């Protein structure tokens, strides 16, 4: 079981102190509950607060569990996280996670509340999360280990991390297919 992303903007206070809401790339808009049940394989009542699992991980994870072979010549956005489901937390990812929220002011003007409207791109790599606009402006860097509520932008103090993640996320976005208008 998993849920959709964050509460609606008008229902503030439902993110357990995480910043943001639905239609936001802050943790309150993208961090989701996840419950797995598989008697005999997934230990009942166990919790894992260290593994970072994304929806893009579900396909390779479930294929691995099912014993399905994946084509070797395809680079998947997600990674196999079956070990975490089977009780072995995976605190380190082999690759970062990327998000894009393609804003359209006419139809997606939310959230309007102060502090909830995020830049439209985000990357999570280990403890670091960078949010930035597609044009390279508005960089916000957070150390999620120390600040899960994203209250202190540390981009100036960690310019090297900001620059590395900015190149990574903007390069990823450039690699995405574009739909012609």
Tab-separated table of N, CA and C in Angstrom:
chain	number	residue	atom	x	y	z
A	1	UNK	N	0.837	-1.184	0.000
A	1	UNK	CA	0.000	0.000	0.000
A	1	UNK	C	0.875	1.237	0.000
A	2	UNK	N	0.528	2.181	-0.810
A	2	UNK	CA	1.134	3.497	-0.756
A	2	UNK	C	0.019	4.502	-0.989
A	3	UNK	N	0.310	5.746	-0.831
A	3	UNK	CA	-0.702	6.784	-0.928
A	3	UNK	C	-0.313	7.771	-2.012
A	4	UNK	N	-1.211	8.707	-2.301
A	4	UNK	CA	-0.802	9.750	-3.236
A	4	UNK	C	-0.042	10.813	-2.473
A	5	UNK	N	0.430	11.794	-3.159
A	5	UNK	CA	1.421	12.718	-2.598
A	5	UNK	C	0.824	13.899	-1.852
A	6	UNK	N	0.937	13.890	-0.562
A	6	UNK	CA	0.616	15.035	0.279
A	6	UNK	C	-0.838	15.441	0.321
A	7	UNK	N	-1.191	16.255	1.331
A	7	UNK	CA	-2.557	16.750	1.434
A	7	UNK	C	-2.799	17.899	0.469
A	8	UNK	N	-4.040	18.139	0.178
A	8	UNK	CA	-4.428	19.258	-0.679
A	8	UNK	C	-3.974	20.568	-0.026
A	9	UNK	N	-3.564	21.568	-0.803
A	9	UNK	CA	-3.024	22.799	-0.213
A	9	UNK	C	-3.900	23.463	0.845
A	10	UNK	N	-5.193	23.360	0.732
A	10	UNK	CA	-6.070	24.019	1.708
A	10	UNK	C	-6.192	23.250	3.010
A	11	UNK	N	-5.633	22.058	3.071
A	11	UNK	CA	-5.706	21.234	4.281
A	11	UNK	C	-4.357	21.243	4.993
A	12	UNK	N	-3.904	22.400	5.345
A	12	UNK	CA	-2.590	22.572	5.967
A	12	UNK	C	-2.509	21.813	7.291
A	13	UNK	N	-1.308	21.487	7.695
A	13	UNK	CA	-1.087	20.854	8.981
A	13	UNK	C	-1.157	19.348	8.970
A	14	UNK	N	-1.268	18.734	7.820
A	14	UNK	CA	-1.403	17.283	7.765
A	14	UNK	C	-0.130	16.575	7.317
A	15	UNK	N	0.999	17.261	7.370
A	15	UNK	CA	2.229	16.648	6.878
A	15	UNK	C	3.210	16.316	7.990
A	16	UNK	N	2.740	16.295	9.219
A	16	UNK	CA	3.575	15.920	10.355
A	16	UNK	C	4.861	16.741	10.406
A	17	UNK	N	4.729	18.045	10.289
A	17	UNK	CA	5.818	19.023	10.369
A	17	UNK	C	6.710	19.069	9.136
A	18	UNK	N	6.391	18.310	8.098
A	18	UNK	CA	7.156	18.404	6.865
A	18	UNK	C	6.657	19.591	6.054
A	19	UNK	N	7.564	20.264	5.394
A	19	UNK	CA	7.215	21.432	4.584
A	19	UNK	C	6.528	20.992	3.298
A	20	UNK	N	5.560	21.787	2.849
A	20	UNK	CA	4.924	21.547	1.563
A	20	UNK	C	3.633	20.765	1.652
A	21	UNK	N	3.060	20.513	0.487
A	21	UNK	CA	1.783	19.816	0.351
A	21	UNK	C	1.687	19.297	-1.084
A	22	UNK	N	0.540	18.747	-1.424
A	22	UNK	CA	0.315	18.276	-2.792
A	22	UNK	C	0.699	19.387	-3.771
A	23	UNK	N	1.221	19.023	-4.911
A	23	UNK	CA	1.658	19.948	-5.957
A	23	UNK	C	2.914	20.701	-5.512
A	24	UNK	N	3.702	20.084	-4.656
A	24	UNK	CA	4.936	20.665	-4.159
A	24	UNK	C	5.995	19.572	-4.126
A	25	UNK	N	7.242	19.931	-4.382
A	25	UNK	CA	8.324	18.961	-4.317
A	25	UNK	C	9.045	18.985	-2.967
A	26	UNK	N	8.515	19.754	-1.999
A	26	UNK	CA	9.026	19.658	-0.643
A	26	UNK	C	8.567	18.320	-0.063
A	27	UNK	N	9.200	17.890	1.018
A	27	UNK	CA	8.927	16.572	1.590
A	27	UNK	C	7.448	16.350	1.917
A	28	UNK	N	6.740	17.386	2.354
A	28	UNK	CA	5.316	17.245	2.655
A	28	UNK	C	4.469	16.948	1.426
A	29	UNK	N	5.011	17.163	0.253
A	29	UNK	CA	4.302	16.872	-0.985
A	29	UNK	C	4.723	15.586	-1.665
A	30	UNK	N	5.913	15.069	-1.321
A	30	UNK	CA	6.378	13.862	-2.017
A	30	UNK	C	6.653	12.673	-1.103
A	31	UNK	N	6.829	12.890	0.183
A	31	UNK	CA	7.084	11.764	1.095
A	31	UNK	C	5.762	11.044	1.335
A	32	UNK	N	5.754	9.739	1.174
A	32	UNK	CA	4.525	8.954	1.237
A	32	UNK	C	4.621	7.824	2.246
A	33	UNK	N	3.470	7.420	2.781
A	33	UNK	CA	3.481	6.200	3.593
A	33	UNK	C	3.609	4.992	2.668
A	34	UNK	N	4.185	3.946	3.171
A	34	UNK	CA	4.320	2.710	2.399
A	34	UNK	C	4.181	1.554	3.361
A	35	UNK	N	3.250	0.677	3.082
A	35	UNK	CA	3.010	-0.491	3.930
A	35	UNK	C	3.078	-1.723	3.042
A	36	UNK	N	3.881	-2.686	3.452
A	36	UNK	CA	3.997	-3.934	2.701
A	36	UNK	C	3.525	-5.087	3.580
A	37	UNK	N	2.767	-5.989	3.001
A	37	UNK	CA	2.307	-7.183	3.720
A	37	UNK	C	2.539	-8.388	2.827
A	38	UNK	N	3.296	-9.324	3.336
A	38	UNK	CA	3.575	-10.560	2.613
A	38	UNK	C	3.905	-11.608	3.655
A	39	UNK	N	2.871	-12.291	4.198
A	39	UNK	CA	3.101	-13.269	5.269
A	39	UNK	C	4.199	-14.273	4.897
A	40	UNK	N	5.129	-14.442	5.834
A	40	UNK	CA	6.234	-15.364	5.617
A	40	UNK	C	7.445	-14.722	4.946
A	41	UNK	N	7.293	-13.519	4.420
A	41	UNK	CA	8.410	-12.844	3.753
A	41	UNK	C	8.689	-11.465	4.325
A	42	UNK	N	7.640	-10.686	4.536
A	42	UNK	CA	7.792	-9.355	5.123
A	42	UNK	C	7.378	-9.464	6.581
A	43	UNK	N	8.293	-9.133	7.476
A	43	UNK	CA	8.045	-9.278	8.911
A	43	UNK	C	6.945	-8.310	9.362
A	44	UNK	N	5.924	-8.833	10.013
A	44	UNK	CA	4.821	-8.017	10.516
A	44	UNK	C	5.315	-7.061	11.595
A	45	UNK	N	4.836	-5.831	11.536
A	45	UNK	CA	5.147	-4.832	12.549
A	45	UNK	C	6.513	-4.172	12.421
A	46	UNK	N	7.304	-4.576	11.465
A	46	UNK	CA	8.636	-3.984	11.290
A	46	UNK	C	8.509	-2.609	10.647
A	47	UNK	N	9.405	-1.712	11.020
A	47	UNK	CA	9.467	-0.396	10.386
A	47	UNK	C	10.888	-0.153	9.904
A	48	UNK	N	11.003	0.668	8.876
A	48	UNK	CA	12.293	1.015	8.291
A	48	UNK	C	12.267	2.515	8.015
A	49	UNK	N	13.025	3.258	8.794
A	49	UNK	CA	13.059	4.710	8.633
A	49	UNK	C	14.308	5.176	7.891
A	50	UNK	N	15.096	4.246	7.334
A	50	UNK	CA	16.331	4.646	6.665
A	50	UNK	C	16.311	4.455	5.153
A	51	UNK	N	15.565	3.476	4.661
A	51	UNK	CA	15.526	3.232	3.216
A	51	UNK	C	14.726	4.330	2.522
A	52	UNK	N	15.277	4.846	1.443
A	52	UNK	CA	14.564	5.816	0.608
A	52	UNK	C	14.088	5.052	-0.619
A	53	UNK	N	12.791	4.851	-0.680
A	53	UNK	CA	12.157	4.072	-1.738
A	53	UNK	C	11.279	5.006	-2.538
A	54	UNK	N	11.356	4.908	-3.842
A	54	UNK	CA	10.565	5.756	-4.724
A	54	UNK	C	9.621	4.889	-5.556
A	55	UNK	N	8.584	5.484	-6.082
A	55	UNK	CA	7.648	4.752	-6.945
A	55	UNK	C	8.371	4.134	-8.135
A	56	UNK	N	9.414	4.789	-8.638
A	56	UNK	CA	10.146	4.239	-9.783
A	56	UNK	C	10.919	2.974	-9.406
A	57	UNK	N	11.075	2.717	-8.112
A	57	UNK	CA	11.741	1.501	-7.659
A	57	UNK	C	10.808	0.285	-7.690
A	58	UNK	N	9.526	0.520	-7.746
A	58	UNK	CA	8.581	-0.589	-7.628
A	58	UNK	C	8.709	-1.599	-8.768
A	59	UNK	N	8.869	-1.133	-10.003
A	59	UNK	CA	8.961	-2.071	-11.126
A	59	UNK	C	10.165	-3.001	-10.988
A	60	UNK	N	11.398	-2.478	-10.845
A	60	UNK	CA	12.521	-3.415	-10.701
A	60	UNK	C	12.450	-4.256	-9.427
A	61	UNK	N	11.888	-3.714	-8.367
A	61	UNK	CA	11.762	-4.464	-7.106
A	61	UNK	C	10.804	-5.635	-7.270
A	62	UNK	N	9.624	-5.368	-7.798
A	62	UNK	CA	8.635	-6.440	-7.959
A	62	UNK	C	9.070	-7.462	-9.006
A	63	UNK	N	9.765	-7.021	-10.050
A	63	UNK	CA	10.301	-7.970	-11.037
A	63	UNK	C	11.313	-8.904	-10.380
A	64	UNK	N	12.171	-8.350	-9.530
A	64	UNK	CA	13.167	-9.177	-8.836
A	64	UNK	C	12.479	-10.199	-7.934
A	65	UNK	N	11.496	-9.749	-7.171
A	65	UNK	CA	10.772	-10.647	-6.265
A	65	UNK	C	10.069	-11.754	-7.050
A	66	UNK	N	9.525	-11.412	-8.211
A	66	UNK	CA	8.814	-12.386	-9.030
A	66	UNK	C	9.752	-13.272	-9.845
A	67	UNK	N	11.041	-12.949	-9.868
A	67	UNK	CA	11.995	-13.728	-10.647
A	67	UNK	C	11.975	-13.401	-12.129
A	68	UNK	N	11.397	-12.267	-12.482
A	68	UNK	CA	11.340	-11.866	-13.889
A	68	UNK	C	12.665	-11.236	-14.301
A	69	UNK	N	13.159	-11.641	-15.454
A	69	UNK	CA	14.396	-11.052	-15.967
A	69	UNK	C	14.093	-9.739	-16.659
A	70	UNK	N	14.903	-8.737	-16.329
A	70	UNK	CA	14.768	-7.438	-16.977
A	70	UNK	C	15.814	-7.329	-18.082
A	71	UNK	N	15.480	-6.674	-19.182
A	71	UNK	CA	16.480	-6.495	-20.244
A	71	UNK	C	17.718	-5.782	-19.707
A	72	UNK	N	18.885	-6.289	-20.018
A	72	UNK	CA	20.139	-5.736	-19.506
A	72	UNK	C	20.525	-4.437	-20.205
A	73	UNK	N	19.965	-4.170	-21.369
A	73	UNK	CA	20.378	-2.997	-22.149
A	73	UNK	C	19.538	-1.750	-21.860
A	74	UNK	N	18.716	-1.799	-20.810
A	74	UNK	CA	17.876	-0.657	-20.458
A	74	UNK	C	18.349	-0.092	-19.126
A	75	UNK	N	18.467	1.229	-19.058
A	75	UNK	CA	18.825	1.890	-17.801
A	75	UNK	C	17.523	2.307	-17.122
A	76	UNK	N	17.217	1.673	-15.994
A	76	UNK	CA	15.971	1.938	-15.278
A	76	UNK	C	16.114	3.176	-14.409
A	77	UNK	N	15.026	3.938	-14.269
A	77	UNK	CA	15.039	5.092	-13.371
A	77	UNK	C	15.103	4.649	-11.912
A	78	UNK	N	14.497	3.540	-11.611
A	78	UNK	CA	14.480	3.036	-10.243
A	78	UNK	C	15.486	1.919	-10.057
A	79	UNK	N	15.545	1.426	-8.828
A	79	UNK	CA	16.455	0.328	-8.526
A	79	UNK	C	15.738	-0.711	-7.677
A	80	UNK	N	16.243	-1.925	-7.731
A	80	UNK	CA	15.681	-3.023	-6.950
A	80	UNK	C	15.867	-2.735	-5.462
A	81	UNK	N	14.770	-2.648	-4.737
A	81	UNK	CA	14.802	-2.410	-3.292
A	81	UNK	C	14.173	-3.587	-2.545
A	82	UNK	N	14.210	-4.776	-3.152
A	82	UNK	CA	13.589	-5.944	-2.517
A	82	UNK	C	14.227	-6.273	-1.172
A	83	UNK	N	15.514	-6.035	-1.011
A	83	UNK	CA	16.164	-6.319	0.282
A	83	UNK	C	15.490	-5.528	1.404
A	84	UNK	N	15.131	-4.281	1.137
A	84	UNK	CA	14.462	-3.460	2.161
A	84	UNK	C	13.106	-4.047	2.513
A	85	UNK	N	12.358	-4.492	1.513
A	85	UNK	CA	11.048	-5.095	1.796
A	85	UNK	C	11.180	-6.376	2.601
A	86	UNK	N	12.297	-7.062	2.422
A	86	UNK	CA	12.508	-8.337	3.108
A	86	UNK	C	13.245	-8.174	4.430
A	87	UNK	N	13.319	-6.938	4.942
A	87	UNK	CA	13.826	-6.717	6.291
A	87	UNK	C	15.259	-6.240	6.405
A	88	UNK	N	15.913	-5.924	5.299
A	88	UNK	CA	17.292	-5.431	5.351
A	88	UNK	C	17.302	-3.995	4.845
A	89	UNK	N	17.198	-3.015	5.756
A	89	UNK	CA	17.173	-1.610	5.337
A	89	UNK	C	18.345	-1.268	4.413
A	90	UNK	N	18.076	-0.387	3.474
A	90	UNK	CA	19.060	0.035	2.480
A	90	UNK	C	19.288	1.547	2.629
A	91	UNK	N	20.158	1.960	3.549
A	91	UNK	CA	20.325	3.389	3.802
A	91	UNK	C	20.995	4.159	2.663
A	92	UNK	N	21.683	3.463	1.761
A	92	UNK	CA	22.340	4.125	0.634
A	92	UNK	C	21.712	3.675	-0.677
A	93	UNK	N	21.457	4.632	-1.549
A	93	UNK	CA	20.965	4.318	-2.893
A	93	UNK	C	22.139	4.296	-3.860
A	94	UNK	N	22.020	3.516	-4.899
A	94	UNK	CA	23.061	3.468	-5.926
A	94	UNK	C	22.978	4.676	-6.855
A	95	UNK	N	21.809	5.287	-6.936
A	95	UNK	CA	21.613	6.434	-7.824
A	95	UNK	C	20.621	7.400	-7.189
A	96	UNK	N	20.714	8.681	-7.570
A	96	UNK	CA	19.781	9.661	-7.001
A	96	UNK	C	18.363	9.472	-7.542
A	97	UNK	N	17.433	10.156	-6.902
A	97	UNK	CA	16.036	10.184	-7.355
A	97	UNK	C	15.763	11.586	-7.895
A	98	UNK	N	15.046	11.664	-9.003
A	98	UNK	CA	14.715	12.931	-9.646
A	98	UNK	C	13.207	13.130	-9.679
A	99	UNK	N	12.779	14.381	-9.551
A	99	UNK	CA	11.376	14.739	-9.694
A	99	UNK	C	11.266	15.973	-10.585
A	100	UNK	N	10.185	16.034	-11.341
A	100	UNK	CA	9.834	17.264	-12.051
A	100	UNK	C	8.348	17.484	-11.876
A	101	UNK	N	8.007	18.693	-11.533
A	101	UNK	CA	6.609	19.073	-11.509
A	101	UNK	C	6.459	20.172	-12.537
A	102	UNK	N	5.970	19.812	-13.724
A	102	UNK	CA	5.835	20.767	-14.821
A	102	UNK	C	4.699	21.732	-14.557
A	103	UNK	N	5.028	22.907	-14.108
A	103	UNK	CA	4.021	23.904	-13.732
A	103	UNK	C	3.399	24.575	-14.939
A	104	UNK	N	2.138	24.840	-14.807
A	104	UNK	CA	1.388	25.621	-15.771
A	104	UNK	C	0.551	26.568	-14.920
A	105	UNK	N	0.875	27.848	-14.954
A	105	UNK	CA	0.230	28.817	-14.056
A	105	UNK	C	-1.294	28.860	-14.211
A	106	UNK	N	-1.795	28.608	-15.410
A	106	UNK	CA	-3.236	28.681	-15.632
A	106	UNK	C	-3.976	27.557	-14.897
A	107	UNK	N	-3.455	26.345	-14.973
A	107	UNK	CA	-4.158	25.204	-14.403
A	107	UNK	C	-3.547	24.683	-13.110
A	108	UNK	N	-2.285	24.986	-12.851
A	108	UNK	CA	-1.609	24.481	-11.663
A	108	UNK	C	-1.002	25.632	-10.885
A	109	UNK	N	-1.831	26.532	-10.429
A	109	UNK	CA	-1.371	27.692	-9.682
A	109	UNK	C	-1.151	27.421	-8.212
A	110	UNK	N	-1.482	26.225	-7.749
A	110	UNK	CA	-1.330	25.881	-6.340
A	110	UNK	C	0.035	25.270	-6.108
A	111	UNK	N	0.503	25.240	-4.917
A	111	UNK	CA	-0.082	25.894	-3.763
A	111	UNK	C	0.283	27.369	-3.737
A	112	UNK	N	-0.599	28.156	-3.189
A	112	UNK	CA	-0.393	29.592	-3.117
A	112	UNK	C	0.153	30.024	-1.758
A	113	UNK	N	0.063	29.152	-0.770
A	113	UNK	CA	0.501	29.488	0.583
A	113	UNK	C	1.985	29.774	0.666
A	114	UNK	N	2.368	30.638	1.577
A	114	UNK	CA	3.789	30.962	1.723
A	114	UNK	C	4.592	29.743	2.154
A	115	UNK	N	5.694	29.515	1.468
A	115	UNK	CA	6.582	28.421	1.824
A	115	UNK	C	6.219	27.069	1.272
A	116	UNK	N	5.054	26.916	0.643
A	116	UNK	CA	4.650	25.617	0.112
A	116	UNK	C	4.984	25.437	-1.363
A	117	UNK	N	5.062	26.517	-2.111
A	117	UNK	CA	5.298	26.421	-3.547
A	117	UNK	C	6.790	26.205	-3.789
A	118	UNK	N	7.113	25.057	-4.300
A	118	UNK	CA	8.511	24.687	-4.497
A	118	UNK	C	8.969	25.034	-5.909
A	119	UNK	N	10.295	25.058	-6.118
A	119	UNK	CA	10.791	25.058	-7.497
A	119	UNK	C	10.266	23.814	-8.206
A	120	UNK	N	10.395	23.750	-9.533
A	120	UNK	CA	9.743	22.650	-10.247
A	120	UNK	C	10.612	21.419	-10.489
A	121	UNK	N	11.870	21.424	-10.038
A	121	UNK	CA	12.730	20.244	-10.151
A	121	UNK	C	13.311	19.917	-8.782
A	122	UNK	N	13.539	18.634	-8.539
A	122	UNK	CA	14.187	18.221	-7.291
A	122	UNK	C	15.020	16.980	-7.542
A	123	UNK	N	16.105	16.866	-6.780
A	123	UNK	CA	16.962	15.686	-6.805
A	123	UNK	C	17.304	15.340	-5.363
A	124	UNK	N	17.251	14.053	-5.052
A	124	UNK	CA	17.681	13.559	-3.742
A	124	UNK	C	18.849	12.619	-3.971
A	125	UNK	N	19.965	12.923	-3.317
A	125	UNK	CA	21.165	12.104	-3.412
A	125	UNK	C	21.728	11.963	-2.004
A	126	UNK	N	21.519	10.806	-1.398
A	126	UNK	CA	21.940	10.589	-0.019
A	126	UNK	C	21.172	11.516	0.906
A	127	UNK	N	21.887	12.243	1.759
A	127	UNK	CA	21.246	13.159	2.701
A	127	UNK	C	20.816	14.458	2.045
A	128	UNK	N	21.302	14.722	0.834
A	128	UNK	CA	21.084	16.014	0.182
A	128	UNK	C	19.873	16.009	-0.729
A	129	UNK	N	19.147	17.113	-0.692
A	129	UNK	CA	18.032	17.329	-1.616
A	129	UNK	C	18.154	18.754	-2.146
A	130	UNK	N	18.202	18.862	-3.465
A	130	UNK	CA	18.258	20.160	-4.124
A	130	UNK	C	16.956	20.379	-4.872
A	131	UNK	N	16.373	21.544	-4.680
A	131	UNK	CA	15.216	21.979	-5.453
A	131	UNK	C	15.676	23.165	-6.287
A	132	UNK	N	15.256	23.223	-7.535
A	132	UNK	CA	15.696	24.285	-8.437
A	132	UNK	C	14.682	24.410	-9.564
A	133	UNK	N	14.588	25.588	-10.137
A	133	UNK	CA	13.722	25.778	-11.303
A	133	UNK	C	14.444	25.296	-12.558
A	134	UNK	N	13.681	24.943	-13.568
A	134	UNK	CA	14.234	24.403	-14.805
A	134	UNK	C	15.181	25.377	-15.502
A	135	UNK	N	15.039	26.670	-15.224
A	135	UNK	CA	15.945	27.652	-15.830
A	135	UNK	C	17.200	27.869	-14.990
A	136	UNK	N	17.384	27.086	-13.916
A	136	UNK	CA	18.571	27.170	-13.078
A	136	UNK	C	18.468	28.152	-11.926
A	137	UNK	N	17.324	28.786	-11.761
A	137	UNK	CA	17.164	29.758	-10.678
A	137	UNK	C	16.538	29.106	-9.449
A	138	UNK	N	16.619	29.816	-8.330
A	138	UNK	CA	15.909	29.421	-7.115
A	138	UNK	C	16.446	28.201	-6.412
A	139	UNK	N	17.753	27.960	-6.469
A	139	UNK	CA	18.325	26.763	-5.845
A	139	UNK	C	18.117	26.767	-4.334
A	140	UNK	N	17.641	25.636	-3.820
A	140	UNK	CA	17.471	25.411	-2.392
A	140	UNK	C	18.069	24.047	-2.076
A	141	UNK	N	19.031	24.021	-1.172
A	141	UNK	CA	19.673	22.773	-0.780
A	141	UNK	C	19.358	22.481	0.682
A	142	UNK	N	18.958	21.238	0.946
A	142	UNK	CA	18.637	20.823	2.307
A	142	UNK	C	19.376	19.537	2.647
A	143	UNK	N	19.830	19.444	3.892
A	143	UNK	CA	20.396	18.228	4.429
A	143	UNK	C	19.249	17.532	5.161
A	144	UNK	N	18.633	16.558	4.521
A	144	UNK	CA	17.437	15.932	5.084
A	144	UNK	C	17.725	15.118	6.343
A	145	UNK	N	18.961	14.688	6.543
A	145	UNK	CA	19.297	13.980	7.782
A	145	UNK	C	19.194	14.922	8.979
A	146	UNK	N	19.650	16.149	8.797
A	146	UNK	CA	19.648	17.133	9.880
A	146	UNK	C	18.390	17.990	9.905
A	147	UNK	N	17.724	18.109	8.766
A	147	UNK	CA	16.603	19.048	8.619
A	147	UNK	C	15.508	18.460	7.714
A	148	UNK	N	14.788	17.421	8.183
A	148	UNK	CA	13.763	16.803	7.338
A	148	UNK	C	12.600	17.734	7.009
A	149	UNK	N	12.414	18.799	7.784
A	149	UNK	CA	11.331	19.757	7.523
A	149	UNK	C	11.737	20.858	6.546
A	150	UNK	N	12.963	20.772	6.024
A	150	UNK	CA	13.450	21.716	5.012
A	150	UNK	C	13.262	23.172	5.450
A	151	UNK	N	13.821	23.486	6.599
A	151	UNK	CA	13.695	24.842	7.130
A	151	UNK	C	14.918	25.706	6.869
A	152	UNK	N	16.097	25.082	6.608
A	152	UNK	CA	17.328	25.855	6.427
A	152	UNK	C	17.972	25.530	5.088
A	153	UNK	N	17.876	26.468	4.168
A	153	UNK	CA	18.517	26.351	2.858
A	153	UNK	C	20.025	26.520	3.062
A	154	UNK	N	20.801	25.467	2.791
A	154	UNK	CA	22.247	25.501	3.012
A	154	UNK	C	23.029	25.558	1.698
A	155	UNK	N	22.392	26.061	0.637
A	155	UNK	CA	23.062	26.095	-0.668
A	155	UNK	C	24.314	26.958	-0.655
A	156	UNK	N	24.319	28.061	0.063
A	156	UNK	CA	25.500	28.939	0.118
A	156	UNK	C	26.649	28.275	0.879
A	157	UNK	N	26.334	27.569	1.960
A	157	UNK	CA	27.373	26.908	2.755
A	157	UNK	C	27.956	25.679	2.062
A	158	UNK	N	27.203	25.098	1.133
A	158	UNK	CA	27.634	23.892	0.422
A	158	UNK	C	27.528	24.112	-1.087
A	159	UNK	N	28.243	25.117	-1.567
A	159	UNK	CA	28.182	25.484	-2.994
A	159	UNK	C	28.629	24.339	-3.893
A	160	UNK	N	29.590	23.529	-3.441
A	160	UNK	CA	30.063	22.401	-4.243
A	160	UNK	C	28.959	21.359	-4.441
A	161	UNK	N	28.233	21.047	-3.372
A	161	UNK	CA	27.124	20.084	-3.464
A	161	UNK	C	26.014	20.669	-4.328
A	162	UNK	N	25.704	21.938	-4.123
A	162	UNK	CA	24.668	22.609	-4.918
A	162	UNK	C	25.016	22.545	-6.395
A	163	UNK	N	26.244	22.859	-6.744
A	163	UNK	CA	26.676	22.855	-8.148
A	163	UNK	C	26.601	21.454	-8.751
A	164	UNK	N	27.081	20.456	-8.015
A	164	UNK	CA	27.057	19.068	-8.512
A	164	UNK	C	25.638	18.588	-8.748
A	165	UNK	N	24.767	18.821	-7.775
A	165	UNK	CA	23.379	18.374	-7.911
A	165	UNK	C	22.640	19.178	-8.982
A	166	UNK	N	22.954	20.453	-9.115
A	166	UNK	CA	22.332	21.278	-10.154
A	166	UNK	C	22.689	20.738	-11.541
A	167	UNK	N	23.948	20.424	-11.754
A	167	UNK	CA	24.351	19.852	-13.045
A	167	UNK	C	23.636	18.530	-13.297
A	168	UNK	N	23.522	17.724	-12.253
A	168	UNK	CA	22.871	16.420	-12.349
A	168	UNK	C	21.391	16.556	-12.730
A	169	UNK	N	20.662	17.407	-12.006
A	169	UNK	CA	19.218	17.528	-12.249
A	169	UNK	C	18.919	18.212	-13.578
A	170	UNK	N	19.665	19.250	-13.923
A	170	UNK	CA	19.418	19.932	-15.197
A	170	UNK	C	19.804	19.039	-16.372
A	171	UNK	N	20.864	18.246	-16.216
A	171	UNK	CA	21.228	17.272	-17.249
A	171	UNK	C	20.160	16.210	-17.417
A	172	UNK	N	19.626	15.730	-16.288
A	172	UNK	CA	18.537	14.744	-16.337
A	172	UNK	C	17.334	15.314	-17.069
A	173	UNK	N	16.961	16.551	-16.729
A	173	UNK	CA	15.793	17.163	-17.362
A	173	UNK	C	15.996	17.312	-18.866
A	174	UNK	N	17.199	17.697	-19.278
A	174	UNK	CA	17.501	17.831	-20.712
A	174	UNK	C	17.369	16.496	-21.434
A	175	UNK	N	17.616	15.393	-20.735
A	175	UNK	CA	17.565	14.064	-21.344
A	175	UNK	C	16.149	13.553	-21.550
A	176	UNK	N	15.168	14.211	-20.929
A	176	UNK	CA	13.793	13.740	-21.032
A	176	UNK	C	13.216	14.037	-22.416
A	177	UNK	N	12.381	13.160	-22.926
A	177	UNK	CA	11.739	13.448	-24.210
A	177	UNK	C	10.805	14.652	-24.073
A	178	UNK	N	10.706	15.440	-25.091
A	178	UNK	CA	9.850	16.623	-25.109
A	178	UNK	C	8.692	16.376	-26.065
A	179	UNK	N	7.537	16.867	-25.652
A	179	UNK	CA	6.343	16.763	-26.490
A	179	UNK	C	6.231	18.048	-27.300
A	180	UNK	N	6.089	17.910	-28.590
A	180	UNK	CA	5.956	19.084	-29.453
A	180	UNK	C	4.574	19.703	-29.266
A	181	UNK	N	4.537	21.018	-29.269
A	181	UNK	CA	3.249	21.723	-29.109
A	181	UNK	C	2.479	21.748	-30.398
